[in-house]
XYZ file of C-alpha atoms in Angstrom:
618
model
C 95.703 153.208 75.197
C 97.577 151.184 77.945
C 94.486 150.070 79.726
C 91.991 147.370 79.263
C 89.403 149.213 77.278
C 86.355 148.207 75.343
C 83.624 150.428 73.525
C 80.578 150.070 72.801
C 79.520 152.222 69.741
C 76.149 153.530 68.452
C 75.934 150.938 65.939
C 76.402 148.319 68.775
C 73.744 149.566 70.494
C 71.035 150.044 67.500
C 71.844 146.449 66.330
C 71.957 144.867 69.936
C 68.271 145.467 70.298
C 68.737 146.473 73.704
C 66.533 149.002 75.356
C 68.583 149.847 78.496
C 72.086 150.578 79.595
C 72.569 147.767 81.714
C 71.600 145.405 78.940
C 74.176 146.931 76.710
C 76.636 146.520 79.237
C 76.360 142.513 78.702
C 78.663 143.258 75.437
C 81.651 144.163 77.388
C 84.191 141.033 78.426
C 85.181 141.520 82.236
C 81.786 142.768 83.577
C 79.591 140.637 85.346
C 75.418 141.849 84.457
C 72.870 140.076 86.171
C 69.388 140.873 86.392
C 67.495 140.851 89.817
C 64.105 141.656 88.639
C 62.623 143.794 86.210
C 63.798 146.948 87.319
C 67.114 145.799 89.223
C 70.726 145.016 88.159
C 73.763 143.599 89.940
C 76.884 144.930 87.569
C 80.304 144.962 88.315
C 83.629 144.523 87.022
C 86.298 141.989 87.477
C 84.322 140.488 90.679
C 82.332 141.239 93.791
C 78.938 141.476 92.251
C 75.786 142.269 93.884
C 72.837 145.021 93.639
C 75.126 147.102 95.787
C 78.371 146.341 94.096
C 80.779 149.233 94.987
C 84.071 148.996 92.930
C 82.731 150.309 89.506
C 82.190 154.009 88.791
C 79.880 155.105 86.640
C 79.674 158.567 84.733
C 77.161 160.168 81.861
C 78.894 162.660 80.321
C 81.492 163.079 83.132
C 78.952 163.023 85.701
C 79.209 160.573 88.475
C 76.297 158.959 89.112
C 76.891 156.757 92.024
C 75.270 157.153 95.387
C 77.341 157.666 98.496
C 74.756 155.738 100.357
C 76.397 152.468 99.432
C 79.098 153.323 96.897
C 76.993 151.650 94.232
C 74.522 152.772 91.319
C 70.978 152.737 90.948
C 70.574 151.441 87.839
C 66.834 151.707 87.754
C 67.183 155.663 86.883
C 70.495 155.936 84.898
C 69.327 156.230 81.457
C 68.946 158.806 78.367
C 67.888 158.637 74.890
C 70.169 155.674 73.616
C 69.854 157.022 69.856
C 71.924 159.935 71.018
C 74.466 158.272 72.881
C 77.844 158.416 70.789
C 79.694 155.527 72.957
C 79.998 153.839 75.931
C 83.918 153.623 76.999
C 84.402 151.048 79.605
C 87.737 150.434 81.354
C 88.373 147.246 82.980
C 90.778 147.709 86.111
C 91.637 150.538 88.072
C 90.738 154.129 86.977
C 91.588 156.047 90.177
C 94.395 158.214 89.003
C 91.948 160.081 86.731
C 88.539 159.654 88.251
C 89.671 158.882 91.841
C 88.019 156.701 94.688
C 85.723 153.999 93.751
C 86.921 153.293 90.299
C 88.700 150.336 91.935
C 87.718 147.548 89.131
C 86.750 149.893 86.360
C 84.941 152.827 84.789
C 82.111 153.184 82.571
C 81.608 156.215 80.926
C 78.549 156.964 78.807
C 79.512 159.785 76.176
C 76.449 161.345 74.397
C 76.567 163.170 70.838
C 76.895 166.749 70.308
C 74.014 168.689 69.496
C 75.590 169.443 66.153
C 75.464 165.851 65.177
C 71.572 165.311 66.215
C 69.930 167.891 64.137
C 66.432 167.510 62.882
C 63.698 164.986 64.577
C 63.286 161.581 65.859
C 60.257 159.575 66.461
C 60.709 156.236 67.928
C 57.738 153.856 69.256
C 57.249 150.187 70.090
C 55.282 147.686 72.203
C 55.896 143.842 73.059
C 55.448 141.091 75.765
C 57.616 142.664 78.302
C 58.404 145.955 76.862
C 54.973 147.006 77.288
C 55.116 150.274 75.766
C 57.980 152.783 74.846
C 58.311 155.857 72.931
C 60.600 158.959 72.636
C 61.023 161.907 70.377
C 63.970 164.169 69.775
C 64.318 167.681 67.904
C 67.308 169.333 67.108
C 68.102 172.671 65.520
C 70.790 175.534 64.728
C 70.420 178.450 67.155
C 72.123 181.519 65.747
C 75.402 181.119 63.822
C 77.577 178.592 66.094
C 75.329 177.359 68.408
C 73.094 174.041 68.138
C 70.629 172.708 70.659
C 68.365 169.045 70.972
C 65.521 168.315 73.248
C 64.087 165.009 73.827
C 61.360 163.325 75.989
C 61.233 159.618 76.487
C 58.611 157.428 77.912
C 59.052 153.531 78.876
C 56.655 150.834 80.898
C 58.056 147.515 81.462
C 55.833 144.721 82.531
C 56.419 142.386 85.615
C 58.624 139.271 85.640
C 57.521 135.914 87.428
C 58.637 134.150 90.811
C 60.074 130.760 90.473
C 56.799 129.566 91.694
C 55.236 130.762 88.691
C 53.171 133.590 90.228
C 53.386 136.954 88.742
C 55.809 139.672 90.719
C 55.311 142.918 91.581
C 58.337 144.442 89.691
C 57.022 146.389 86.456
C 58.011 150.042 86.335
C 57.426 153.016 84.152
C 59.656 156.252 84.007
C 59.257 159.435 82.035
C 62.196 161.478 81.687
C 63.148 164.590 79.464
C 66.197 166.673 78.588
C 68.089 168.866 76.637
C 71.644 169.693 75.422
C 73.254 173.256 73.800
C 76.591 173.413 72.393
C 78.192 176.881 71.230
C 81.188 177.484 69.395
C 81.573 180.770 70.728
C 85.167 180.875 68.842
C 86.924 178.340 67.084
C 89.176 177.419 70.274
C 86.002 177.617 72.651
C 83.304 175.315 73.272
C 80.769 175.646 75.789
C 78.011 172.773 76.557
C 74.965 173.087 78.825
C 72.841 170.182 79.329
C 70.208 168.524 81.495
C 67.785 165.890 82.376
C 64.753 165.166 84.410
C 62.933 162.092 85.395
C 59.989 160.755 87.404
C 58.783 157.162 87.592
C 57.625 154.096 89.774
C 59.513 150.690 90.336
C 57.779 147.697 91.944
C 59.509 145.732 94.311
C 58.650 142.792 96.423
C 60.601 142.227 99.736
C 60.759 139.841 102.438
C 60.763 141.943 105.747
C 62.266 140.377 109.098
C 59.517 140.954 111.855
C 59.547 139.590 115.463
C 56.345 137.695 115.668
C 55.315 134.382 113.965
C 55.825 133.664 111.096
C 58.861 135.947 111.543
C 58.725 137.448 108.137
C 56.266 139.194 106.144
C 56.102 139.604 102.233
C 55.203 142.983 101.150
C 54.863 144.353 97.490
C 55.180 148.386 97.173
C 55.919 150.691 94.668
C 59.253 152.885 94.876
C 59.005 156.485 93.815
C 61.852 157.519 92.022
C 62.661 161.145 90.617
C 65.566 163.644 89.982
C 67.118 165.863 87.637
C 70.657 167.414 87.080
C 72.121 170.244 85.135
C 75.769 170.396 83.814
C 77.809 173.144 82.176
C 81.245 172.584 80.501
C 83.451 175.109 79.016
C 86.452 173.745 76.852
C 89.074 176.240 75.609
C 92.174 175.200 73.258
C 95.341 177.103 73.773
C 97.367 175.599 70.918
C 97.069 171.971 69.277
C 99.404 171.174 72.115
C 97.638 172.665 75.109
C 93.714 172.752 76.138
C 91.561 173.047 79.389
C 88.480 172.088 80.651
C 86.292 173.566 83.526
C 82.849 171.454 84.532
C 80.513 172.156 86.769
C 77.055 170.089 87.536
C 74.318 169.780 90.240
C 72.380 166.736 90.660
C 69.355 166.064 92.629
C 68.053 162.387 93.467
C 64.898 161.231 95.383
C 63.647 157.698 96.369
C 60.741 156.845 98.692
C 60.717 153.335 99.193
C 58.815 151.268 101.809
C 61.873 150.370 103.753
C 63.879 153.815 103.477
C 63.460 157.286 101.983
C 66.381 159.176 100.490
C 66.774 162.681 99.000
C 70.458 163.661 97.822
C 71.838 166.837 96.310
C 75.312 167.140 94.919
C 77.350 169.839 93.525
C 80.496 168.935 91.553
C 83.390 171.230 90.103
C 86.286 169.914 88.248
C 88.907 171.469 86.222
C 91.450 169.760 83.807
C 94.437 171.337 81.811
C 96.537 169.834 79.227
C 99.976 170.833 77.805
C 103.526 169.439 76.413
C 106.703 169.899 78.433
C 109.272 169.663 75.752
C 108.663 167.417 72.751
C 108.644 164.044 74.958
C 106.525 164.709 77.616
C 102.540 165.557 77.738
C 101.244 166.767 81.143
C 97.629 166.273 82.399
C 96.524 168.065 85.720
C 93.501 168.728 87.350
C 91.844 169.896 90.504
C 88.238 168.730 91.912
C 85.654 169.568 94.476
C 82.224 167.569 95.393
C 79.718 168.521 97.901
C 76.694 165.993 98.673
C 73.984 166.687 101.284
C 71.498 163.906 102.109
C 68.389 163.740 104.262
C 67.174 160.144 105.073
C 64.071 158.992 106.641
C 64.161 156.217 109.159
C 61.490 153.113 109.366
C 61.500 150.492 111.637
C 63.697 148.140 109.452
C 66.307 150.663 108.705
C 67.502 153.647 110.242
C 70.656 155.986 110.278
C 72.347 158.300 112.502
C 72.705 161.112 111.883
C 69.472 161.145 109.323
C 71.352 164.108 107.595
C 74.958 164.452 106.844
C 77.120 166.627 104.345
C 80.236 165.397 102.916
C 82.859 167.033 100.935
C 85.637 165.653 98.611
C 88.856 167.495 97.537
C 91.092 166.407 95.028
C 93.945 166.757 92.592
C 95.740 164.522 90.128
C 98.618 164.699 87.946
C 99.882 162.441 85.151
C 102.876 162.719 82.892
C 102.670 160.806 79.499
C 106.691 160.251 78.340
C 107.780 159.085 74.842
C 110.727 157.071 75.331
C 111.284 156.084 71.962
C 109.106 158.041 69.305
C 106.044 156.010 68.216
C 107.314 152.862 70.128
C 107.571 153.240 73.717
C 105.400 155.388 76.038
C 105.457 155.595 79.754
C 102.474 157.178 81.864
C 102.826 157.799 85.528
C 100.745 159.631 87.519
C 98.684 159.780 91.006
C 95.249 160.935 92.607
C 95.341 163.084 95.827
C 91.870 162.822 97.608
C 90.705 164.024 100.870
C 87.396 162.880 102.266
C 85.292 163.242 105.171
C 85.547 159.610 106.002
C 89.113 158.078 105.776
C 90.966 161.635 105.504
C 93.752 161.597 102.862
C 94.151 159.284 100.147
C 96.993 158.355 97.630
C 96.143 156.603 94.423
C 99.133 156.117 91.819
C 99.633 154.299 88.743
C 102.380 153.497 86.262
C 101.450 152.350 82.432
C 104.024 151.278 79.711
C 102.833 151.153 75.978
C 104.972 149.058 73.246
C 103.921 149.425 69.767
C 106.750 147.296 67.913
C 104.595 147.137 64.939
C 101.872 149.010 63.713
C 99.701 145.965 63.933
C 100.989 145.209 67.245
C 100.610 146.849 70.699
C 101.589 145.401 74.353
C 101.086 147.202 77.321
C 101.456 146.696 81.187
C 100.331 148.467 84.309
C 100.617 148.608 88.126
C 98.056 150.843 89.694
C 96.932 151.578 93.323
C 93.210 152.246 94.368
C 90.537 152.580 97.240
C 87.148 152.280 97.970
C 86.112 154.641 100.304
C 83.173 153.881 102.862
C 79.783 154.539 102.462
C 77.358 156.417 104.418
C 75.521 152.967 105.430
C 79.167 151.315 106.375
C 79.888 154.307 108.582
C 76.335 155.465 109.957
C 73.787 152.775 109.611
C 72.145 152.385 113.112
C 70.152 149.304 112.163
C 69.724 147.674 108.974
C 67.284 144.504 109.526
C 68.725 141.327 107.945
C 67.167 138.508 109.490
C 64.902 136.902 112.600
C 65.886 133.719 113.926
C 62.630 132.133 115.202
C 62.753 130.830 118.863
C 63.157 126.981 119.574
C 64.994 126.312 116.471
C 68.329 124.477 115.974
C 69.777 127.856 115.014
C 68.126 129.307 118.192
C 66.989 127.042 120.980
C 66.370 130.171 123.348
C 62.834 131.156 123.959
C 63.103 134.450 122.388
C 63.517 135.593 118.679
C 66.745 136.626 117.718
C 66.952 139.754 115.390
C 69.994 139.878 113.050
C 71.017 143.653 112.306
C 73.940 145.282 110.417
C 75.405 148.235 112.029
C 77.883 151.034 110.896
C 81.187 151.489 112.333
C 82.795 154.938 112.276
C 86.393 153.189 111.856
C 85.659 151.164 109.086
C 88.407 151.981 106.543
C 88.704 152.338 102.797
C 89.072 148.967 100.937
C 92.731 148.743 99.017
C 93.877 147.394 95.769
C 96.944 146.907 94.315
C 96.399 145.844 90.487
C 98.762 144.155 87.826
C 97.738 144.177 84.549
C 99.072 143.533 81.085
C 97.514 143.368 77.442
C 98.274 142.841 73.901
C 96.348 143.811 70.722
C 97.042 142.838 67.137
C 95.287 143.331 63.973
C 96.487 140.080 62.264
C 94.445 141.272 58.794
C 92.644 143.942 57.704
C 89.586 142.206 58.742
C 90.627 140.541 61.923
C 91.664 141.784 65.225
C 92.444 140.653 68.557
C 92.536 142.185 72.182
C 93.333 140.201 75.007
C 94.195 141.458 78.810
C 95.013 139.859 81.911
C 95.088 140.940 85.376
C 96.232 139.626 89.043
C 94.472 142.015 91.751
C 95.721 141.964 95.361
C 93.022 143.470 97.885
C 93.206 144.357 101.595
C 91.111 145.590 104.164
C 87.936 144.364 102.539
C 84.429 144.558 104.299
C 83.322 141.773 106.605
C 80.659 141.860 109.178
C 81.804 141.046 112.784
C 79.113 140.002 115.236
C 78.830 142.142 118.554
C 77.839 141.687 122.086
C 73.891 140.368 121.760
C 71.256 143.218 123.525
C 68.043 142.250 125.348
C 65.536 144.665 123.972
C 61.830 145.018 124.920
C 60.132 147.020 121.771
C 58.425 146.316 119.944
C 58.395 142.964 121.650
C 60.793 141.078 123.623
C 63.822 139.909 121.295
C 67.787 139.617 121.372
C 69.371 141.743 119.291
C 72.803 140.467 117.723
C 74.593 143.629 115.850
C 77.164 142.958 113.080
C 79.689 145.751 112.613
C 81.333 146.608 109.457
C 84.865 145.578 109.852
C 88.037 145.347 107.453
C 88.919 141.900 108.099
C 89.157 140.369 104.547
C 91.819 140.089 102.101
C 92.226 138.206 98.948
C 93.281 137.736 95.279
C 91.603 137.742 91.825
C 93.110 136.831 88.703
C 91.698 136.613 84.946
C 91.828 136.779 81.370
C 89.556 138.922 78.874
C 89.768 138.551 75.230
C 87.589 139.973 72.214
C 87.974 139.084 68.829
C 86.508 140.993 65.692
C 86.268 139.427 62.237
C 84.627 140.626 59.163
C 83.874 137.430 57.283
C 82.490 139.289 54.579
C 81.621 142.665 53.433
C 78.022 141.974 54.927
C 78.941 139.849 57.654
C 80.655 140.787 60.693
C 81.475 138.489 63.791
C 82.227 139.419 67.412
C 83.404 137.338 70.244
C 84.483 138.094 73.839
C 85.614 135.517 76.597
C 86.296 136.342 80.382
C 87.695 133.981 82.777
C 87.671 135.050 86.578
C 89.104 133.343 89.804
C 88.854 134.663 93.116
C 90.212 133.773 96.381
C 89.445 135.382 99.743
C 90.961 135.044 102.852
C 89.311 136.161 106.387
C 91.808 137.688 108.638
C 89.381 138.683 111.797
C 87.248 136.179 113.943
C 86.269 133.030 112.171
C 82.422 133.881 112.480
C 82.871 136.293 109.471
C 82.851 133.420 107.307
C 79.436 132.513 108.068
C 78.244 136.121 107.282
C 79.791 137.349 103.978
C 79.668 134.207 102.562
C 81.729 132.898 99.516
C 82.413 136.150 97.698
C 84.230 134.101 94.931
C 80.669 132.675 94.158
C 78.835 135.551 93.335
C 80.293 136.302 90.125
C 80.845 133.793 86.809
C 83.976 132.166 86.369
C 83.240 131.881 82.448
C 81.271 134.245 80.261
C 81.036 133.929 76.498
C 79.365 136.512 74.167
C 78.949 135.969 70.389
C 77.679 138.226 67.900
C 76.883 137.968 64.189
C 75.437 141.187 62.216
C 74.546 140.521 58.674
C 73.445 143.144 56.164
C 71.000 141.122 53.707
C 69.584 142.200 50.365
C 66.458 144.380 50.320
C 67.507 146.744 53.130
C 67.514 143.774 55.617
C 69.692 143.428 58.640
C 69.784 139.923 60.625
C 71.317 139.869 64.262
C 72.173 137.243 66.553
C 73.646 137.407 70.234
C 74.833 134.112 71.994
C 75.520 134.386 75.523
C 76.981 131.795 78.011
C 77.155 132.702 81.582
C 78.595 130.349 84.285
C 76.762 129.508 87.372
C 77.092 131.310 90.808
C 77.533 128.883 93.490
C 77.460 131.154 96.307
C 73.739 132.022 95.965
C 72.924 128.841 93.857
C 72.308 130.262 90.509
C 72.467 127.673 87.575
C 74.802 128.298 84.348
C 72.681 129.706 81.065
C 72.968 129.764 77.641
C 70.614 132.453 75.817
C 70.115 133.877 72.389
C 68.674 137.479 71.234
C 67.522 137.714 67.728
C 67.038 141.212 65.689
C 65.565 141.450 61.906
C 65.185 144.841 60.701
C 64.024 146.649 57.610
C 64.964 149.765 56.543
C 61.674 150.690 54.503
C 62.894 154.243 53.451
C 66.113 156.204 54.143
C 64.521 157.836 57.172
C 62.460 154.729 58.405
C 63.113 151.581 59.969
C 61.139 148.640 61.215
C 62.296 146.303 63.617
C 61.339 143.100 65.450
C 63.522 141.641 68.367
C 63.361 138.670 70.659
C 65.241 138.416 73.678
C 66.114 135.194 75.648
C 64.654 132.840 73.097
C 66.382 129.800 74.324
C 64.665 129.769 78.112
C 60.972 130.696 78.991
C 62.408 132.066 82.344
C 65.595 131.956 84.463
C 66.838 133.270 87.630
C 70.256 135.282 87.296
C 71.018 136.614 90.635
C 69.756 136.303 94.272
C 70.756 139.607 96.041
C 71.855 140.840 99.484
C 68.953 141.670 102.008
C 65.415 141.488 101.542
C 64.559 141.915 97.977
C 63.167 138.863 96.399
C 64.709 137.908 92.957
C 62.381 137.321 89.953
C 63.083 135.258 86.775
C 64.027 136.630 83.338
C 61.317 135.945 80.866
C 61.386 135.361 77.400
C 60.564 138.474 75.353
C 59.653 139.801 71.863
C 58.948 143.499 70.998
C 58.470 145.379 67.600
C 59.850 148.899 67.054
C 59.286 151.968 64.780
C 61.931 154.504 63.999
C 61.322 157.488 62.022
C 63.717 160.082 61.268
C 63.202 163.601 59.691
């Protein structure tokens, strides 16, 4: 593939010992994964990290899971039965030509197994220090002659972390979810898939809320109610070996009830794709899509939107032509996505990719792409998002009245733009040694800044000055970096994997100088260097012993230190269908801070953990 692609396999998931999708993504070079508290993560690709990171598109079986509220992902509700995941494909760099807006710095596509591949039963249970208790079960069977189904249920409860002071935090969480999948091979050329999920749970949070009376902030503990569900239908038809089509329709419902705001959202998405060959040297892929989403937001004293309910539509089409210039040696891919959204209107996102295979063991590729990140609901329609209160009579505010700093939307806010230049090289040096390296240079324009408006005197709920900060596109920047992976099978029972990421960011403000004080140093929110090293050993007596060492550089913008951590897993296959395992996580630190988020959420420290697990298949 002429792109920076990394695949997390089912074997990687099993042997890593992770219990959530965000933790599994730490394996991927080029991704920055930081835990904010027990149930929140900051995840991005190639920079611009934060809880509300907005340049990474995430899909589960082709269903987009980003929220238009802030163009990001609620990672606390993105889950499934990890044993049913076939692979997680991660594309670093723009994927907008195929997937559209917000696939700016990367795409994560979580793909689950066909029901035919998950027949029989599975029961899994475990508990530990932080993984306080979890269990899941799944059963699959044949339905008629050519149809297969499965259903699953999963429950997990995570204990709270600690604040830097050593006090217990209020960030424990528990979620119950279930789902099903049906695959029907109606004919040897037709496959119909219907699948769905439903979930319900609570996620704790501690927030520091700005208030207009002394002490001018209030620390609150509260539980966020999270619930939702989805259903998806997909029809695939094969016209011939060189031509096929897919038609997909899904509906998604999400609900979040938090102390600071409430959101209900309904999404309906229709997608069609068709692939065919044009002559002997061209393969055409084209498609059409439509998405409708409607939300209902409840305003609070800290956060408010106008209007509180909004319907938005997205129309798109794309075409991609894969041209074989030299048979089995040189291939050129040209394509573009054309979209119309209700925020900025018409957007075009083209790319060109070249793949050269001079030898069966060597592949080189290069790409030039354009992608956009369209405005979020908050950036256009936020009426009041409280950020801070500056007490009166201080060096920052010598006035006798408190000053409330609040973020406000701007209907003139435009799409953020990216032109990306990428190059990569893959080599299978020996049968047991492979190397994959990618380099990139990204040029951004119209990045988001916060521009101060005219102070406003307000009487309610107590006399104060309001300084609104509006969303503007007054920042540009450049990023560049290298991502490398090495896979080495040292012995037939010992496999080693290493990944390295280098990232450099340079941002420039093009608007008023005050923006620099509000936005901060974006380059200091993502680590400059990251290293991951995994050792997987198959020992005698049906034992497996796996180690995972990671180094993550410091984050100077938010005063987070670098850290080195170790995970270890020991598993014993007691029988062909029974596995017992013990997993130790973050073994080199008793606790550590990984990220300090935007706005009001207080971060907690990741703790050392230990859990045991039993897996039975029948």
